[in-house]
Amino acid sequence: MDWSVISGTEKRLMLNAVGVADMASLFAVVPEALRVNALDMPEGMSECCLSSYFEGLARRNCAGCVSFLGGGYYDHYIPAAVDALAGRSEFFTAYTPYQPECSQGTLQAIYEYQSMICRITDMECANASLYDGGTATFESAIMAARITGKSRVVVHDSLHPVWREMLLTHASGSALTIEDGNEPVAGDTACVIAQNPAFPGTLQDFSELARRCHDVGALLVLAVNPVSLGLVKTPGAMGADIAVAEGQSVGLPLAFGGPYLGILATRKAHIRKMPGRIAAATTDAAGRRGFVLTLQAREQHIRREKALSNICSNQALCALRALIHLCLLGKEGLRETARACHAKAEYLKAKLDFAEVLNAGPTFNEFSVRLPGNAEAVTAAMLEKKYLAGLPLQAVNRGGPNDLLIAVTEKRTRVELDAFAAALRECAA
Amino acid sequence: MKTIFEMGAPGRHAVMPAPLDVPAASLPDAVKRDTPLALPELSELDVVRHFTQLSRRNFGVDSHYYPLGSCTMKYNPKIMEAIGALPGFTRLHPFTAMTDAYRKICQGALEVVCEMERLLAEVSGMTAACLQPMAGAHGELTGALLIAAYHKAQNGVLRDTLLIPDSAHGTNPASAVMAGFKTVTIPSNAQGVVDFDAYAALMGEHVAGVMLTCPNTHGLFEPRVADMALLAHENGALMYYDGANLNAIVGRCRPGDLGFDVMHFNLHKTFATPHGMGGPGSGAIAVGERLVPFLPNPRVVKDGGTYTLQDSAQSIGRIAPFFGNFLVALRAYAYLRAVGAEGLKTVSENAVLNANYVLARLRDVWRPAYDGLCMHECVLSAATFASKHGIRALDVAKALLDRGFHAPTVYFPLTVKEGLMIEPTETESRETLDAFCDAMLDIARLAETDADVLHQAPRTMPVGRLNEAQAAKNLDCACTG
Amino acid sequence: MNPDTLKYTEEHEWIVNLDGICIIGITEYAVDELGEITFVELPEIGKVLERGEDVAVVESVKAANDVYAPVSGTVVEVNDILEMEPDLINRDCYGKGWIVKMKDINEEEYNELMDARSYRGYLKTVE
């Protein structure tokens, strides 16, 4: 099955119009010896077969467990209107808004998304999206180096281990020096990158760290969880210079790792050093408000090897989902969602008296415990009871064999929490 | 139209979480939000109506012909959307793949990753593929890092340069620089393809690799691509294939067979996944034998009947948190399984036929930048109209909007003055192509008789031409309230 | 400034030496190519530059052009009015729209630059 539409007779007519005898003439420029005869791939399928084949594959994934698995990616409820609206093909079959007059829907949505990100983070400007939290972290490091003219990037131990690894890979060819540490080094530090809540769940006030960074001419990059900002002190209020986040928790399904949403916001003074697309308001000749892409001269399609970043395709549709999600929750909804995550996590934490809580300070929606038994074995046993009991921290090199990271979202009910605590007590013994 | 922040009323809300069924908890003041949470307060209908209205101010492939050159705006079949929405995939936590205990509950998804990577390797004539890169440019960066890692492992001379044609996408030099390379530009010749002698003169021991788009952004197949690869390899350099234009040759010839060592696919172009107003896409890469050990970790492998993960000690590391934009790759995998090898051949055949048909109908009026047949897209120039009648590529673009068509790509490639880059794709019918060509010819007539009308276009859109200079100077890019 | 008395580069910068202080700007041709200028990035005062190094960036909505130092020297003054009014360059590129002033310039390099007549000839080959 394919979706080409030219029929046999039309093909003849069109070849005549082109002035060639046959299809082969159109490909004459491709040397005969380099053409492929047969591809080793399964034969095509009808739509009906395709549908049942993929339904079968989907059934082989168990997505029906009660989940306490997080690690930066959470099982939040997504209102039906998010799918309904972001599923409008006027949005998802459009391209990058290079012709603003026929892309006002996209451009206004990006502008509103940027505004929304500023409002939840207390920052002054945001870009139209990056790929995910990890790549946003990398871009923030490059950006900080560009702003400060310095090259040392200090990775705080609160940062997500996977993002830290991504940062190392992405920056391996750059002039950045990346090292672990919790304080800026006077002289050549471009930024410290910290995360709140920390990967293991602990909340901190990073205001003092921000001050210490600024004292030595470095920036503070703060990675955050957008849902937490309904309740938790913002990067803007803490004095961070760049805020980054993984936007999955606001309107994106877990989807086995993507597509997700890289959020990046900063102070207005740094806007020209911020990578990625930016939408801005302006007017037409008749004075009507409209939106355009702006500061494009910083981008790769114009600036080429001198561009701020190579990013072209971004995650615009994911940004739209996040925007719609946050509009539906609204002021009260985001606050209540954050409160529910926190209260339920606290409720569960108190129930797990057989395990040692490892967080030294307050936590938001996720906390680390040391179980009496091996975490990997416990999660395997819990899986038999249809629970995803959490992330064994050893799997990401962030803890001992008995350490487990447990996440709680607003979706979990008291009944589920009670049953989970009892089951975990049994399996962990 | 109002922005969402200018709507609503205090106390209004749409979707709230269930009432709290556990005791309320409090946070210490030091970590509590102490600034106003200035989110809009709206009903569900407020939100639904707002975004429905916004959607109506957009052109998409479903509503309009979108001949945007280099972007391959083909139709995105609905079945792929249905497959991409199956809860077995959408609700699956990615960390299930990362621990032995959970891996048995994501076997279907791991199969998609592993089998898609196998298919991509086959279609490209490479040894292995990796779905991690999340967009074409991200694939380029990954590929450039692989090239760097390969040369480093050879312990040979320092190779710090990538050669890139002047017609290349801007992402190529931008990605090369991010990976730590210098870039040197290869000039095009009068025929719009790489000037081979100039290329040969630039080749040397300092060259790590060559990034090439084939067919190039002039819509022309590089006739000496095999010679270029031979020369690069003789000099110890690697060949990178920018897959942006793969739609022209998919199913007919393979980058691996042309002599390329590493490439990225734009799954959202070639394999029909939606472009989503600019993303998400997928920039999956494929590599030949000698780059396999350097591929990003972790790799999905089949061990007996079970899919599992494997790390390579020589790997460049992690490019995505998990398996890239999985739902995009899933749709593309479904597309490949639907079309099969025969279908792929039909795709490139019709894509090339459609582009040549448009070129044939327009070439006497809108002069092509280069003579002869084209591949999947053609580049025309408005330069004579600009000098004679003051009608520039931008005016043509806006006039097309009024006629119900999205504009071609304009002012790209940078090598063509007043360029209009048209990529029809294989999913458009002859009637649509004819209607578009008629509109282009009509615009040409108007340029001669009534150029002023064209300068005022578009007149049927929600807004007229917008003041971009004002936007850049005032920089109102967030309504922070 | 009278364009006839200035020196020029192939990258469309103009420069004039007034008693050891050189004033540098971009030419009308460069301005036409850029369109309305929306932003100018200026160097720090005291910056020492080799000939050909970036001294400033001039941005419009469709392009960002580096301004290269036409000669080696040291930046002594920048036209910071351009930060508020970048389009001054569009309005008066040979006068109020100057970009930087340099001192201690390399006289030899200065003398090698094109005069107005050769620059006009050069423009014909570009167009």
CSV table of N, CA and C in Angstrom, one decimal, chain B residues 139-265:
chain,number,residue,atom,x,y,z
B,139,GLY,N,20.6,14.6,14.3
B,139,GLY,CA,21.3,13.5,13.7
B,139,GLY,C,22.6,13.9,13.1
B,140,GLU,N,22.7,15.1,12.5
B,140,GLU,CA,23.9,15.6,11.9
B,140,GLU,C,25.0,15.8,13.0
B,141,LEU,N,24.6,16.3,14.2
B,141,LEU,CA,25.5,16.5,15.3
B,141,LEU,C,26.0,15.1,15.7
B,142,THR,N,25.1,14.2,15.8
B,142,THR,CA,25.5,12.8,16.2
B,142,THR,C,26.4,12.2,15.2
B,143,GLY,N,26.1,12.4,14.0
B,143,GLY,CA,27.0,11.8,12.9
B,143,GLY,C,28.4,12.5,13.0
B,144,ALA,N,28.4,13.8,13.2
B,144,ALA,CA,29.7,14.5,13.2
B,144,ALA,C,30.5,14.0,14.5
B,145,LEU,N,29.8,13.8,15.6
B,145,LEU,CA,30.5,13.2,16.8
B,145,LEU,C,31.0,11.8,16.5
B,146,LEU,N,30.3,11.1,15.7
B,146,LEU,CA,30.8,9.7,15.4
B,146,LEU,C,32.0,9.8,14.5
B,147,ILE,N,32.0,10.7,13.6
B,147,ILE,CA,33.2,10.9,12.7
B,147,ILE,C,34.4,11.3,13.6
B,148,ALA,N,34.2,12.2,14.5
B,148,ALA,CA,35.3,12.6,15.4
B,148,ALA,C,35.8,11.4,16.2
B,149,ALA,N,34.8,10.6,16.8
B,149,ALA,CA,35.2,9.5,17.6
B,149,ALA,C,36.0,8.5,16.8
B,150,TYR,N,35.6,8.3,15.6
B,150,TYR,CA,36.3,7.3,14.7
B,150,TYR,C,37.7,7.7,14.5
B,151,HIS,N,37.9,9.0,14.1
B,151,HIS,CA,39.3,9.4,13.8
B,151,HIS,C,40.1,9.4,15.0
B,152,LYS,N,39.5,9.8,16.2
B,152,LYS,CA,40.3,9.8,17.4
B,152,LYS,C,40.8,8.3,17.7
B,153,ALA,N,39.9,7.4,17.4
B,153,ALA,CA,40.3,6.0,17.7
B,153,ALA,C,41.4,5.5,16.8
B,154,GLN,N,41.5,6.1,15.6
B,154,GLN,CA,42.6,5.7,14.6
B,154,GLN,C,44.0,6.2,15.1
B,155,ASN,N,44.0,7.2,16.0
B,155,ASN,CA,45.2,7.7,16.5
B,155,ASN,C,46.1,8.3,15.4
B,156,GLY,N,45.5,8.7,14.4
B,156,GLY,CA,46.3,9.2,13.2
B,156,GLY,C,46.5,10.7,13.3
B,157,VAL,N,46.6,11.4,12.1
B,157,VAL,CA,46.7,12.8,12.1
B,157,VAL,C,45.5,13.5,12.6
B,158,LEU,N,45.6,14.7,13.1
B,158,LEU,CA,44.5,15.5,13.5
B,158,LEU,C,43.6,15.9,12.4
B,159,ARG,N,42.4,15.5,12.4
B,159,ARG,CA,41.5,15.9,11.3
B,159,ARG,C,40.4,16.8,11.9
B,160,ASP,N,40.5,18.0,11.5
B,160,ASP,CA,39.6,19.0,12.2
B,160,ASP,C,38.6,19.7,11.3
B,161,THR,N,38.5,19.2,10.0
B,161,THR,CA,37.7,20.0,9.1
B,161,THR,C,36.7,19.1,8.4
B,162,LEU,N,35.5,19.7,8.2
B,162,LEU,CA,34.5,19.0,7.4
B,162,LEU,C,34.2,19.9,6.2
B,163,LEU,N,34.2,19.2,5.0
B,163,LEU,CA,33.9,19.9,3.8
B,163,LEU,C,32.4,19.9,3.5
B,164,ILE,N,31.8,21.1,3.2
B,164,ILE,CA,30.4,21.2,3.0
B,164,ILE,C,30.1,22.1,1.8
B,165,PRO,N,29.3,21.6,0.9
B,165,PRO,CA,28.9,22.4,-0.3
B,165,PRO,C,28.2,23.7,0.0
B,166,ASP,N,28.3,24.7,-0.8
B,166,ASP,CA,27.7,26.0,-0.6
B,166,ASP,C,26.1,25.8,-0.6
B,167,SER,N,25.7,24.8,-1.3
B,167,SER,CA,24.2,24.6,-1.4
B,167,SER,C,23.6,23.9,-0.2
B,168,ALA,N,24.4,23.5,0.8
B,168,ALA,CA,23.9,22.7,1.9
B,168,ALA,C,23.0,23.4,2.8
B,169,HIS,N,22.1,22.7,3.5
B,169,HIS,CA,21.3,23.3,4.5
B,169,HIS,C,22.2,23.9,5.6
B,170,GLY,N,21.7,25.0,6.2
B,170,GLY,CA,22.4,25.7,7.2
B,170,GLY,C,22.8,24.8,8.4
B,171,THR,N,21.9,23.8,8.6
B,171,THR,CA,22.2,22.9,9.8
B,171,THR,C,23.6,22.2,9.6
B,172,ASN,N,24.0,21.9,8.4
B,172,ASN,CA,25.3,21.2,8.2
B,172,ASN,C,26.4,21.9,8.9
B,173,PRO,N,26.7,23.1,8.4
B,173,PRO,CA,27.8,23.8,9.1
B,173,PRO,C,27.6,24.1,10.6
B,174,ALA,N,26.4,24.4,10.9
B,174,ALA,CA,26.1,24.6,12.4
B,174,ALA,C,26.3,23.4,13.2
B,175,SER,N,25.9,22.2,12.7
B,175,SER,CA,26.2,21.0,13.4
B,175,SER,C,27.6,20.7,13.5
B,176,ALA,N,28.3,20.9,12.4
B,176,ALA,CA,29.8,20.6,12.3
B,176,ALA,C,30.5,21.4,13.4
B,177,VAL,N,30.2,22.6,13.5
B,177,VAL,CA,30.9,23.5,14.4
B,177,VAL,C,30.5,23.1,15.9
B,178,MET,N,29.3,22.7,16.1
B,178,MET,CA,28.9,22.2,17.5
B,178,MET,C,29.7,20.9,17.9
B,179,ALA,N,30.1,20.1,16.9
B,179,ALA,CA,30.8,18.9,17.1
B,179,ALA,C,32.3,19.2,17.2
B,180,GLY,N,32.7,20.5,17.0
B,180,GLY,CA,34.1,20.9,17.2
B,180,GLY,C,34.9,21.0,15.9
B,181,PHE,N,34.2,20.9,14.8
B,181,PHE,CA,35.0,20.9,13.5
B,181,PHE,C,35.0,22.3,12.9
B,182,LYS,N,36.0,22.6,12.1
B,182,LYS,CA,36.0,23.7,11.2
B,182,LYS,C,35.3,23.3,10.0
B,183,THR,N,34.7,24.3,9.3
B,183,THR,CA,34.0,24.0,8.0
B,183,THR,C,34.7,24.7,6.9
B,184,VAL,N,34.8,24.0,5.8
B,184,VAL,CA,35.2,24.7,4.5
B,184,VAL,C,34.2,24.4,3.5
B,185,THR,N,33.9,25.5,2.7
B,185,THR,CA,32.8,25.4,1.8
B,185,THR,C,33.3,25.0,0.4
B,186,ILE,N,32.6,24.0,-0.1
B,186,ILE,CA,32.9,23.5,-1.5
B,186,ILE,C,31.9,24.3,-2.4
B,187,PRO,N,32.5,25.0,-3.5
B,187,PRO,CA,31.6,25.7,-4.4
B,187,PRO,C,30.9,24.8,-5.3
B,188,SER,N,29.7,25.3,-5.8
B,188,SER,CA,28.9,24.6,-6.8
B,188,SER,C,29.5,25.1,-8.2
B,189,ASN,N,29.3,24.3,-9.2
B,189,ASN,CA,29.7,24.8,-10.5
B,189,ASN,C,28.5,25.4,-11.3
B,190,ALA,N,28.6,25.7,-12.5
B,190,ALA,CA,27.6,26.4,-13.2
B,190,ALA,C,26.4,25.5,-13.5
B,191,GLN,N,26.6,24.2,-13.3
B,191,GLN,CA,25.5,23.2,-13.5
B,191,GLN,C,24.7,23.0,-12.2
B,192,GLY,N,25.2,23.6,-11.1
B,192,GLY,CA,24.4,23.5,-9.8
B,192,GLY,C,24.8,22.3,-9.0
B,193,VAL,N,25.9,21.7,-9.4
B,193,VAL,CA,26.4,20.5,-8.6
B,193,VAL,C,27.8,20.8,-8.1
B,194,VAL,N,28.3,19.9,-7.2
B,194,VAL,CA,29.7,20.2,-6.7
B,194,VAL,C,30.7,20.3,-7.8
B,195,ASP,N,31.5,21.4,-7.7
B,195,ASP,CA,32.7,21.6,-8.6
B,195,ASP,C,33.7,20.6,-8.1
B,196,PHE,N,33.9,19.5,-8.9
B,196,PHE,CA,34.7,18.4,-8.5
B,196,PHE,C,36.2,18.8,-8.3
B,197,ASP,N,36.7,19.6,-9.2
B,197,ASP,CA,38.1,20.0,-9.1
B,197,ASP,C,38.3,20.8,-7.9
B,198,ALA,N,37.4,21.7,-7.6
B,198,ALA,CA,37.5,22.5,-6.4
B,198,ALA,C,37.5,21.6,-5.2
B,199,TYR,N,36.6,20.6,-5.2
B,199,TYR,CA,36.5,19.7,-4.1
B,199,TYR,C,37.8,18.9,-3.9
B,200,ALA,N,38.4,18.4,-5.0
B,200,ALA,CA,39.6,17.7,-5.0
B,200,ALA,C,40.7,18.5,-4.4
B,201,ALA,N,40.7,19.8,-4.7
B,201,ALA,CA,41.8,20.7,-4.2
B,201,ALA,C,41.6,20.9,-2.7
B,202,LEU,N,40.4,20.8,-2.2
B,202,LEU,CA,40.2,21.1,-0.8
B,202,LEU,C,40.5,19.8,0.1
B,203,MET,N,40.5,18.7,-0.6
B,203,MET,CA,40.6,17.4,0.1
B,203,MET,C,42.1,17.3,0.6
B,204,GLY,N,42.2,16.7,1.8
B,204,GLY,CA,43.6,16.6,2.3
B,204,GLY,C,43.6,15.9,3.7
B,205,GLU,N,44.7,15.8,4.3
B,205,GLU,CA,44.9,15.0,5.5
B,205,GLU,C,44.2,15.6,6.7
B,206,HIS,N,43.8,16.9,6.6
B,206,HIS,CA,43.2,17.6,7.7
B,206,HIS,C,41.7,17.3,7.6
B,207,VAL,N,41.2,16.7,6.5
B,207,VAL,CA,39.7,16.6,6.4
B,207,VAL,C,39.2,15.4,7.1
B,208,ALA,N,38.3,15.5,8.0
B,208,ALA,CA,37.7,14.4,8.7
B,208,ALA,C,36.6,13.8,7.9
B,209,GLY,N,35.8,14.6,7.2
B,209,GLY,CA,34.7,14.1,6.5
B,209,GLY,C,34.1,15.1,5.5
B,210,VAL,N,33.1,14.7,4.8
B,210,VAL,CA,32.4,15.5,3.8
B,210,VAL,C,30.9,15.3,4.1
B,211,MET,N,30.2,16.4,4.2
B,211,MET,CA,28.8,16.3,4.4
B,211,MET,C,28.1,16.7,3.1
B,212,LEU,N,27.3,15.8,2.6
B,212,LEU,CA,26.7,16.0,1.3
B,212,LEU,C,25.2,15.7,1.3
B,213,THR,N,24.5,16.5,0.6
B,213,THR,CA,23.0,16.2,0.4
B,213,THR,C,22.9,15.8,-1.1
B,214,CYS,N,22.2,14.6,-1.3
B,214,CYS,CA,22.1,14.1,-2.6
B,214,CYS,C,20.8,13.4,-2.8
B,215,PRO,N,19.9,13.9,-3.8
B,215,PRO,CA,20.1,15.1,-4.5
B,215,PRO,C,20.3,16.3,-3.7
B,216,ASN,N,21.0,17.3,-4.2
B,216,ASN,CA,21.3,18.5,-3.4
B,216,ASN,C,20.1,19.5,-3.3
B,217,THR,N,20.3,20.6,-2.7
B,217,THR,CA,19.2,21.5,-2.5
B,217,THR,C,18.8,22.2,-3.8
B,218,HIS,N,19.5,22.0,-4.9
B,218,HIS,CA,19.1,22.5,-6.2
B,218,HIS,C,18.2,21.5,-6.9
B,219,GLY,N,17.9,20.4,-6.2
B,219,GLY,CA,17.1,19.3,-6.7
B,219,GLY,C,17.8,18.5,-7.7
B,220,LEU,N,19.2,18.5,-7.7
B,220,LEU,CA,20.0,17.8,-8.7
B,220,LEU,C,20.8,16.7,-8.0
B,221,PHE,N,20.8,15.5,-8.6
B,221,PHE,CA,21.6,14.4,-8.2
B,221,PHE,C,23.1,14.8,-8.4
B,222,GLU,N,23.9,14.5,-7.5
B,222,GLU,CA,25.3,14.8,-7.6
B,222,GLU,C,25.9,13.7,-8.5
B,223,PRO,N,26.3,14.1,-9.8
B,223,PRO,CA,26.7,13.0,-10.7
B,223,PRO,C,28.0,12.3,-10.4
B,224,ARG,N,28.8,13.0,-9.6
B,224,ARG,CA,30.1,12.4,-9.3
B,224,ARG,C,30.2,12.0,-7.8
B,225,VAL,N,29.0,11.7,-7.2
B,225,VAL,CA,29.0,11.3,-5.8
B,225,VAL,C,29.9,10.1,-5.5
B,226,ALA,N,29.9,9.2,-6.4
B,226,ALA,CA,30.8,8.0,-6.1
B,226,ALA,C,32.3,8.4,-6.2
B,227,ASP,N,32.6,9.2,-7.1
B,227,ASP,CA,34.0,9.7,-7.2
B,227,ASP,C,34.4,10.5,-6.0
B,228,MET,N,33.4,11.3,-5.5
B,228,MET,CA,33.7,12.1,-4.3
B,228,MET,C,34.0,11.2,-3.1
B,229,ALA,N,33.2,10.1,-3.0
B,229,ALA,CA,33.4,9.2,-1.9
B,229,ALA,C,34.7,8.5,-2.0
B,230,LEU,N,35.1,8.1,-3.2
B,230,LEU,CA,36.3,7.4,-3.5
B,230,LEU,C,37.5,8.3,-3.0
B,231,LEU,N,37.5,9.5,-3.5
B,231,LEU,CA,38.6,10.5,-3.1
B,231,LEU,C,38.6,10.7,-1.6
B,232,ALA,N,37.5,10.9,-1.0
B,232,ALA,CA,37.4,11.1,0.5
B,232,ALA,C,38.1,9.9,1.2
B,233,HIS,N,37.7,8.7,0.8
B,233,HIS,CA,38.2,7.5,1.4
B,233,HIS,C,39.7,7.3,1.2
B,234,GLU,N,40.1,7.6,0.0
B,234,GLU,CA,41.6,7.5,-0.3
B,234,GLU,C,42.4,8.4,0.6
B,235,ASN,N,41.7,9.5,1.0
B,235,ASN,CA,42.4,10.5,1.9
B,235,ASN,C,42.1,10.2,3.4
B,236,GLY,N,41.4,9.1,3.7
B,236,GLY,CA,41.1,8.8,5.1
B,236,GLY,C,39.9,9.5,5.7
B,237,ALA,N,39.2,10.3,4.8
B,237,ALA,CA,38.0,11.0,5.3
B,237,ALA,C,36.7,10.2,5.2
B,238,LEU,N,35.7,10.5,6.0
B,238,LEU,CA,34.4,9.8,5.9
B,238,LEU,C,33.4,10.6,5.2
B,239,MET,N,32.4,9.9,4.7
B,239,MET,CA,31.3,10.6,3.9
B,239,MET,C,30.0,10.6,4.7
B,240,TYR,N,29.4,11.8,4.9
B,240,TYR,CA,28.2,12.0,5.6
B,240,TYR,C,27.1,12.3,4.7
B,241,TYR,N,26.0,11.6,4.7
B,241,TYR,CA,24.8,11.8,3.9
B,241,TYR,C,23.7,12.5,4.6
B,242,ASP,N,23.4,13.7,4.2
B,242,ASP,CA,22.2,14.5,4.8
B,242,ASP,C,21.0,13.9,4.1
B,243,GLY,N,20.1,13.2,4.9
B,243,GLY,CA,19.0,12.5,4.3
B,243,GLY,C,17.8,13.4,4.0
B,244,ALA,N,17.9,14.7,4.1
B,244,ALA,CA,16.8,15.6,3.9
B,244,ALA,C,16.1,15.3,2.6
B,245,ASN,N,16.9,15.0,1.6
B,245,ASN,CA,16.3,14.8,0.2
B,245,ASN,C,16.2,13.3,-0.2
B,246,LEU,N,16.1,12.4,0.8
B,246,LEU,CA,16.1,11.0,0.5
B,246,LEU,C,14.8,10.6,-0.3
B,247,ASN,N,13.8,11.4,-0.2
B,247,ASN,CA,12.5,11.1,-0.8
B,247,ASN,C,12.7,10.9,-2.4
B,248,ALA,N,13.8,11.5,-2.9
B,248,ALA,CA,14.0,11.4,-4.3
B,248,ALA,C,14.5,10.1,-4.8
B,249,ILE,N,15.2,9.4,-3.9
B,249,ILE,CA,15.9,8.2,-4.3
B,249,ILE,C,15.5,6.9,-3.5
B,250,VAL,N,14.7,7.1,-2.5
B,250,VAL,CA,14.4,6.0,-1.6
B,250,VAL,C,13.8,4.8,-2.4
B,251,GLY,N,14.3,3.7,-2.0
B,251,GLY,CA,13.9,2.5,-2.7
B,251,GLY,C,14.6,2.2,-4.0
B,252,ARG,N,15.3,3.2,-4.6
B,252,ARG,CA,16.0,3.0,-5.9
B,252,ARG,C,17.5,2.9,-5.7
B,253,CYS,N,18.1,3.8,-4.9
B,253,CYS,CA,19.5,3.6,-4.6
B,253,CYS,C,19.7,4.0,-3.1
B,254,ARG,N,20.8,3.5,-2.6
B,254,ARG,CA,21.0,3.6,-1.1
B,254,ARG,C,22.3,4.3,-0.8
B,255,PRO,N,22.3,5.2,0.1
B,255,PRO,CA,23.5,6.0,0.5
B,255,PRO,C,24.7,5.1,0.7
B,256,GLY,N,24.5,4.0,1.4
B,256,GLY,CA,25.6,3.1,1.7
B,256,GLY,C,26.2,2.6,0.4
B,257,ASP,N,25.4,2.3,-0.6
B,257,ASP,CA,26.0,1.9,-1.9
B,257,ASP,C,26.7,3.0,-2.7
B,258,LEU,N,26.2,4.2,-2.4
B,258,LEU,CA,26.9,5.4,-3.0
B,258,LEU,C,28.2,5.7,-2.4
B,259,GLY,N,28.5,5.1,-1.3
B,259,GLY,CA,29.8,5.3,-0.6
B,259,GLY,C,29.8,6.1,0.6
B,260,PHE,N,28.6,6.3,1.2
B,260,PHE,CA,28.5,7.1,2.4
B,260,PHE,C,28.8,6.2,3.6
B,261,ASP,N,29.3,6.8,4.7
B,261,ASP,CA,29.7,6.0,5.9
B,261,ASP,C,28.7,6.2,7.0
B,262,VAL,N,28.0,7.4,7.0
B,262,VAL,CA,27.1,7.7,8.0
B,262,VAL,C,26.0,8.7,7.5
B,263,MET,N,24.8,8.6,8.0
B,263,MET,CA,23.8,9.5,7.4
B,263,MET,C,22.7,9.7,8.5
B,264,HIS,N,21.9,10.7,8.3
B,264,HIS,CA,20.6,10.8,9.1
B,264,HIS,C,19.5,10.7,8.1
B,265,PHE,N,18.4,10.2,8.7
B,265,PHE,CA,17.1,10.3,8.0
B,265,PHE,C,16.3,11.4,8.6
